[in-house]
């Protein structure tokens, strides 16, 4: 079971809790030992459950039921005091909830015609600068950026050209938000397209195709000059792109790894160390990886244009927790090594990764 | 007939007999010597030495030394006594035979027993080895489990500690905030009084009541910080749209949906079809260059079909088929002409040929296949073979479910079938 042996980081299951509904997303509530589970009950309604870690178990604090099943959620765009949750639903609705008074959403818009597959927020939680914004990616092929202060219309809309057959957008991520103007959105689609949109210039900055549908993209940090981007896909492959140097024709340098025989559903970087990330797979396994930078991150090609050099990725540890895919993963921003993962076998597990200081 | 060896010499002590048997130049191996408790035989074909011993000996401990052209036997007697002679004197043939056989049997039994005993010991050894390895593995596993347990406990403790810290920190913060809130409310009240004196409207007051309650007892304090912060945040972005294109492929399907093999096959087939020229060139020598090109002929045929000259169109397609009988579109179009000419059987034949050529089934030849099915269906219906016709219409509908005309026609045929069934 342990690739690095007893000397490396261990993935210890701290709590395993069975649920009675399908779990789609699980998130830590910032600055607390509480976590949120989002999903869909058997009767077709959405469920939000708030749990607290107590001793060796999860205690249910609140349960909120909504009319529409919830697919994804983020705390990324709210302040630390408010801690509002932004959720994307199966009907294409984007809602922002105040968990203390969840009857009526603080902000609500029917943003998309089809299910919102992925959501991300930036500008909140005391991280980064600039306006708080939420980006949603949907099965209708569009990616929209919302500002909670502006009702009904998105502040940016990335949609296919008229007449183009649409491809589902499976994942979105914010990045490069290091000052008030700069911001970048990365979107992954089901035909393997990865597109990078620059919100400052409102243009498509880069696109590539990794052949297999892109399940998850994430920048290693949202609030710095974009450094690394990990994109995971079907058939067990993931790519790490070095985002510091963009070559005019070749784009960004990347290294790819084929890890698990099944789809890699999620990638999440450790908030406390941006070179460590965990991938979760369709066979119920979790892999912990470390990225090593090359000796030189830049090199010149034959015409003298600069291009990036990708480093290498090494597996630190892996563990198989379930037979069903682990579809959601979240690191706690407060405690290093604490993470929660939710799988399609209707269980949520809290894991602790040890020895991350020595990696 | 064996050659008997009779030159032997022997001597005895009270408990043992020493027999020496010379074998000039013969190679002896232990397999040549056979000994039981009362019978001794040395057989090196064609030579033979045999002795029915005077008294029983202990054959397991007796030895035979082979060397120097001599076998030297040391036979230990079972009973300590002096023998009159080495062999039994009055041994007649029958007793000899009997003794011989007995001896052989005994030897067999002994051998069997020995193998049995060996087997049993082997089994025991194996079992023992297995148990030993199992124990080792158990120990290893336990060790790893213990390590993991220790880690788990350590980590749980740390977590509890951290949680406590969080809670304490939060409590502190709350207390601080409440104090601050209290102060600020006081300040605000004073300010309000001033403002009312000046303007009569208190904006801050109304905004305070209108903003929704925020998390827990952070209450109105956060509203203040919100107001201040909003001034620092940039205004919402001006709305804009970015148009995107998706990666195009020859066949627009993603890798997981791709039917690459079939699509490649189809492309290949088309390429092949275009290249074959299956006609007999001698007949066509008097044709002009362009008339030998099946595509040109197809276009001609299409034009004539458009103007209504169906017979001419059929001729053009016939010639094209003679040049290249692998192009499905030729058969398809000829079927249409035959339909118009009411050559229904020929129309059915041609549509069928076209469908045969339109394999493998890929999105590229969907259009052609729909047309082929519809034409064949029409022909069947005109021949009053409504069931076959309906089958073809349904096949066409399966490929292209959104086509309303096909649906309507299929419905009509269904009604016709039901009508005729009711009549009959």
PDB file of C-alpha atoms in Angstrom, chain A residues 1 12 14 31-33 53 55 79 82 84 98 100 130-133 147 149-150 154-161 164-165 167 180 183 189-191 193 195 197 199 202-203 207 209 211-212 234 334-335 352 354-355, chain B residues 143-144 147-148 151-152 155-156 158-160 162-163 166-167 170 173 177 212-216 218 222 225-226 229-230 232-247 249 252-257:
ATOM      1  CA  UNK A   1       0.000   0.000   0.000  1.00  0.00           C
ATOM      2  CA  UNK A  12      -4.311   8.242   7.753  1.00  0.00           C
ATOM      3  CA  UNK A  14      -9.277   9.877  10.732  1.00  0.00           C
ATOM      4  CA  UNK A  31     -11.232  29.182  10.005  1.00  0.00           C
ATOM      5  CA  UNK A  32     -13.028  26.322  11.658  1.00  0.00           C
ATOM      6  CA  UNK A  33     -13.100  22.590  12.158  1.00  0.00           C
ATOM      7  CA  UNK A  53     -15.137  17.272  13.777  1.00  0.00           C
ATOM      8  CA  UNK A  55     -13.268  13.569  18.677  1.00  0.00           C
ATOM      9  CA  UNK A  79     -14.921  37.495   3.218  1.00  0.00           C
ATOM     10  CA  UNK A  82     -19.328  36.418   6.199  1.00  0.00           C
ATOM     11  CA  UNK A  84     -21.095  32.793   2.367  1.00  0.00           C
ATOM     12  CA  UNK A  98     -25.675  32.653   4.177  1.00  0.00           C
ATOM     13  CA  UNK A 100     -27.006  31.163   9.239  1.00  0.00           C
ATOM     14  CA  UNK A 130      -9.306  42.606  -6.450  1.00  0.00           C
ATOM     15  CA  UNK A 131     -13.025  42.252  -6.668  1.00  0.00           C
ATOM     16  CA  UNK A 132     -14.567  39.028  -5.438  1.00  0.00           C
ATOM     17  CA  UNK A 133     -15.690  37.000  -8.405  1.00  0.00           C
ATOM     18  CA  UNK A 147     -19.678  39.508  -9.439  1.00  0.00           C
ATOM     19  CA  UNK A 149     -22.614  42.902  -6.555  1.00  0.00           C
ATOM     20  CA  UNK A 150     -24.010  42.770 -10.082  1.00  0.00           C
ATOM     21  CA  UNK A 154     -22.262  37.939 -15.785  1.00  0.00           C
ATOM     22  CA  UNK A 155     -19.254  40.187 -15.970  1.00  0.00           C
ATOM     23  CA  UNK A 156     -17.601  37.907 -18.463  1.00  0.00           C
ATOM     24  CA  UNK A 157     -19.001  35.233 -20.694  1.00  0.00           C
ATOM     25  CA  UNK A 158     -16.937  32.716 -22.627  1.00  0.00           C
ATOM     26  CA  UNK A 159     -19.202  31.005 -25.091  1.00  0.00           C
ATOM     27  CA  UNK A 160     -18.816  29.124 -28.326  1.00  0.00           C
ATOM     28  CA  UNK A 161     -19.071  30.943 -31.606  1.00  0.00           C
ATOM     29  CA  UNK A 164     -20.229  25.786 -33.264  1.00  0.00           C
ATOM     30  CA  UNK A 165     -21.258  22.520 -31.694  1.00  0.00           C
ATOM     31  CA  UNK A 167     -18.659  20.805 -25.715  1.00  0.00           C
ATOM     32  CA  UNK A 180      -6.396  44.242  -8.595  1.00  0.00           C
ATOM     33  CA  UNK A 183      -7.028  37.707 -13.348  1.00  0.00           C
ATOM     34  CA  UNK A 189     -13.739  20.743 -21.568  1.00  0.00           C
ATOM     35  CA  UNK A 190     -14.851  17.226 -22.252  1.00  0.00           C
ATOM     36  CA  UNK A 191     -13.089  16.954 -25.591  1.00  0.00           C
ATOM     37  CA  UNK A 193      -9.576  21.370 -24.683  1.00  0.00           C
ATOM     38  CA  UNK A 195      -8.485  27.269 -22.555  1.00  0.00           C
ATOM     39  CA  UNK A 197      -8.882  33.375 -20.646  1.00  0.00           C
ATOM     40  CA  UNK A 199      -9.955  38.747 -17.855  1.00  0.00           C
ATOM     41  CA  UNK A 202     -10.897  39.929 -22.158  1.00  0.00           C
ATOM     42  CA  UNK A 203      -9.255  37.597 -24.605  1.00  0.00           C
ATOM     43  CA  UNK A 207      -5.486  26.964 -25.606  1.00  0.00           C
ATOM     44  CA  UNK A 209      -5.908  19.970 -26.333  1.00  0.00           C
ATOM     45  CA  UNK A 211      -6.937  14.458 -26.182  1.00  0.00           C
ATOM     46  CA  UNK A 212      -8.874  13.122 -23.176  1.00  0.00           C
ATOM     47  CA  UNK A 234      -9.797  10.619 -18.229  1.00  0.00           C
ATOM     48  CA  UNK A 334      -6.048  26.069   8.558  1.00  0.00           C
ATOM     49  CA  UNK A 335      -4.480  22.758   9.507  1.00  0.00           C
ATOM     50  CA  UNK A 352      -4.711  13.416   7.842  1.00  0.00           C
ATOM     51  CA  UNK A 354       1.494  13.129   8.146  1.00  0.00           C
ATOM     52  CA  UNK A 355       5.116  14.146   7.776  1.00  0.00           C
TER      53      UNK A 355
ATOM     54  CA  UNK B 143       4.725  -4.197  13.098  1.00  0.00           C
ATOM     55  CA  UNK B 144       3.423  -2.084  10.239  1.00  0.00           C
ATOM     56  CA  UNK B 147       3.377   1.953  13.329  1.00  0.00           C
ATOM     57  CA  UNK B 148       0.237   3.133  11.626  1.00  0.00           C
ATOM     58  CA  UNK B 151       0.765   7.697  13.792  1.00  0.00           C
ATOM     59  CA  UNK B 152      -2.986   7.810  13.901  1.00  0.00           C
ATOM     60  CA  UNK B 155      -2.270  12.831  14.693  1.00  0.00           C
ATOM     61  CA  UNK B 156      -5.615  12.667  16.464  1.00  0.00           C
ATOM     62  CA  UNK B 158      -2.655  17.060  17.430  1.00  0.00           C
ATOM     63  CA  UNK B 159      -5.984  17.624  15.776  1.00  0.00           C
ATOM     64  CA  UNK B 160      -7.795  17.890  19.074  1.00  0.00           C
ATOM     65  CA  UNK B 162      -5.588  22.434  17.158  1.00  0.00           C
ATOM     66  CA  UNK B 163      -9.341  22.412  17.465  1.00  0.00           C
ATOM     67  CA  UNK B 166      -9.323  27.422  17.137  1.00  0.00           C
ATOM     68  CA  UNK B 167     -12.183  27.553  19.572  1.00  0.00           C
ATOM     69  CA  UNK B 170     -12.715  32.374  18.132  1.00  0.00           C
ATOM     70  CA  UNK B 173     -12.246  37.303  18.778  1.00  0.00           C
ATOM     71  CA  UNK B 177     -15.613  42.259  18.537  1.00  0.00           C
ATOM     72  CA  UNK B 212     -29.313  41.226   6.010  1.00  0.00           C
ATOM     73  CA  UNK B 213     -28.123  39.682   9.280  1.00  0.00           C
ATOM     74  CA  UNK B 214     -24.726  38.101   8.944  1.00  0.00           C
ATOM     75  CA  UNK B 215     -23.185  35.115  10.603  1.00  0.00           C
ATOM     76  CA  UNK B 216     -23.930  34.698  14.295  1.00  0.00           C
ATOM     77  CA  UNK B 218     -20.681  39.193  14.474  1.00  0.00           C
ATOM     78  CA  UNK B 222     -19.138  43.285   9.958  1.00  0.00           C
ATOM     79  CA  UNK B 225     -16.136  46.698   7.777  1.00  0.00           C
ATOM     80  CA  UNK B 226     -18.082  45.744   4.664  1.00  0.00           C
ATOM     81  CA  UNK B 229     -14.010  47.579   2.252  1.00  0.00           C
ATOM     82  CA  UNK B 230     -16.408  48.119  -0.584  1.00  0.00           C
ATOM     83  CA  UNK B 232     -11.556  49.871  -1.551  1.00  0.00           C
ATOM     84  CA  UNK B 233     -12.705  47.102  -3.902  1.00  0.00           C
ATOM     85  CA  UNK B 234     -12.743  47.889  -7.572  1.00  0.00           C
ATOM     86  CA  UNK B 235     -16.100  48.214  -9.218  1.00  0.00           C
ATOM     87  CA  UNK B 236     -17.561  45.187 -10.944  1.00  0.00           C
ATOM     88  CA  UNK B 237     -15.962  44.470 -14.267  1.00  0.00           C
ATOM     89  CA  UNK B 238     -17.664  45.813 -17.325  1.00  0.00           C
ATOM     90  CA  UNK B 239     -19.405  42.915 -18.979  1.00  0.00           C
ATOM     91  CA  UNK B 240     -17.769  41.407 -22.014  1.00  0.00           C
ATOM     92  CA  UNK B 241     -17.964  38.229 -23.982  1.00  0.00           C
ATOM     93  CA  UNK B 242     -15.184  36.104 -25.356  1.00  0.00           C
ATOM     94  CA  UNK B 243     -16.080  33.839 -28.237  1.00  0.00           C
ATOM     95  CA  UNK B 244     -14.327  30.520 -28.406  1.00  0.00           C
ATOM     96  CA  UNK B 245     -13.866  27.735 -30.889  1.00  0.00           C
ATOM     97  CA  UNK B 246     -13.359  24.153 -30.007  1.00  0.00           C
ATOM     98  CA  UNK B 247     -10.618  22.014 -31.472  1.00  0.00           C
ATOM     99  CA  UNK B 249     -11.139  17.157 -35.882  1.00  0.00           C
ATOM    100  CA  UNK B 252     -15.816  16.045 -34.539  1.00  0.00           C
ATOM    101  CA  UNK B 253     -15.918  13.614 -31.672  1.00  0.00           C
ATOM    102  CA  UNK B 254     -13.843  13.569 -28.518  1.00  0.00           C
ATOM    103  CA  UNK B 255     -11.423  10.736 -27.970  1.00  0.00           C
ATOM    104  CA  UNK B 256     -13.701   8.846 -25.700  1.00  0.00           C
ATOM    105  CA  UNK B 257     -16.545   8.941 -28.197  1.00  0.00           C
TER     106      UNK B 257
END
